Amino acid sequence: MSAEIVNLRQFRKKQARSEKDKQAEQNRISFGRTKTEKQLTTALNEKADRAHREGHIEKSGDKE
């Protein structure tokens, strides 16, 4: 009944590499877009925001 021997230095390095890989993947998703993709996203967001604002019912200030 012997436990598996783990080299802590190697374990920490492996864990750090894994975290860096996760961060790199997030950066590729967030920042790895072309200029036209960014413009398209901005235009779609503005269109959705405009539709949302226009969908609200404006109430008059006359409350009695």
GROMACS .gro file of C-alpha atoms in nm:
model
   64
    1MET     CA    1   0.000   0.000   0.000
    2SER     CA    2   0.222   0.276  -0.122
    3ALA     CA    3   0.089   0.614  -0.219
    4GLU     CA    4   0.178   0.775  -0.547
    5ILE     CA    5   0.477   1.003  -0.503
    6VAL     CA    6   0.415   1.352  -0.636
    7ASN     CA    7   0.685   1.607  -0.705
    8LEU     CA    8   0.532   1.930  -0.575
    9ARG     CA    9   0.748   2.151  -0.798
   10GLN     CA   10   0.629   1.969  -1.109
   11PHE     CA   11   0.271   1.976  -0.982
   12ARG     CA   12   0.283   2.354  -0.928
   13LYS     CA   13   0.435   2.410  -1.272
   14LYS     CA   14   0.170   2.190  -1.433
   15GLN     CA   15  -0.106   2.376  -1.249
   16ALA     CA   16   0.040   2.717  -1.347
   17ARG     CA   17   0.058   2.609  -1.714
   18SER     CA   18  -0.304   2.497  -1.699
   19GLU     CA   19  -0.415   2.833  -1.558
   20LYS     CA   20  -0.214   3.021  -1.823
   21ASP     CA   21  -0.376   2.811  -2.095
   22LYS     CA   22  -0.723   2.894  -1.960
   23GLN     CA   23  -0.638   3.265  -1.952
   24ALA     CA   24  -0.497   3.249  -2.305
   25GLU     CA   25  -0.817   3.086  -2.430
   26GLN     CA   26  -1.026   3.361  -2.270
   27ASN     CA   27  -0.804   3.627  -2.430
   28ARG     CA   28  -0.837   3.463  -2.771
   29ILE     CA   29  -1.214   3.473  -2.734
   30SER     CA   30  -1.223   3.831  -2.603
   31PHE     CA   31  -0.957   4.002  -2.812
   32GLY     CA   32  -0.902   3.778  -3.113
   33ARG     CA   33  -1.162   3.938  -3.339
   34THR     CA   34  -1.117   4.130  -3.661
   35LYS     CA   35  -1.217   4.493  -3.700
   36THR     CA   36  -1.526   4.402  -3.905
   37GLU     CA   37  -1.637   4.150  -3.642
   38LYS     CA   38  -1.606   4.418  -3.374
   39GLN     CA   39  -1.802   4.667  -3.586
   40LEU     CA   40  -2.074   4.409  -3.651
   41THR     CA   41  -2.106   4.334  -3.280
   42THR     CA   42  -2.122   4.705  -3.198
   43ALA     CA   43  -2.391   4.764  -3.461
   44LEU     CA   44  -2.599   4.470  -3.338
   45ASN     CA   45  -2.571   4.588  -2.977
   46GLU     CA   46  -2.677   4.941  -3.073
   47LYS     CA   47  -2.972   4.807  -3.273
   48ALA     CA   48  -3.086   4.590  -2.981
   49ASP     CA   49  -3.049   4.881  -2.738
   50ARG     CA   50  -3.248   5.111  -2.966
   51ALA     CA   51  -3.526   4.852  -3.003
   52HIS     CA   52  -3.533   4.808  -2.627
   53ARG     CA   53  -3.564   5.184  -2.564
   54GLU     CA   54  -3.832   5.225  -2.831
   55GLY     CA   55  -4.031   4.940  -2.678
   56HIS     CA   56  -4.081   5.127  -2.353
   57ILE     CA   57  -4.409   5.307  -2.304
   58GLU     CA   58  -4.359   5.671  -2.217
   59LYS     CA   59  -4.585   5.788  -1.939
   60SER     CA   60  -4.698   6.146  -1.906
   61GLY     CA   61  -4.606   6.344  -1.595
   62ASP     CA   62  -4.975   6.415  -1.513
   63LYS     CA   63  -5.058   6.199  -1.213
   64GLU     CA   64  -5.360   6.292  -1.009
   0.00000   0.00000   0.00000
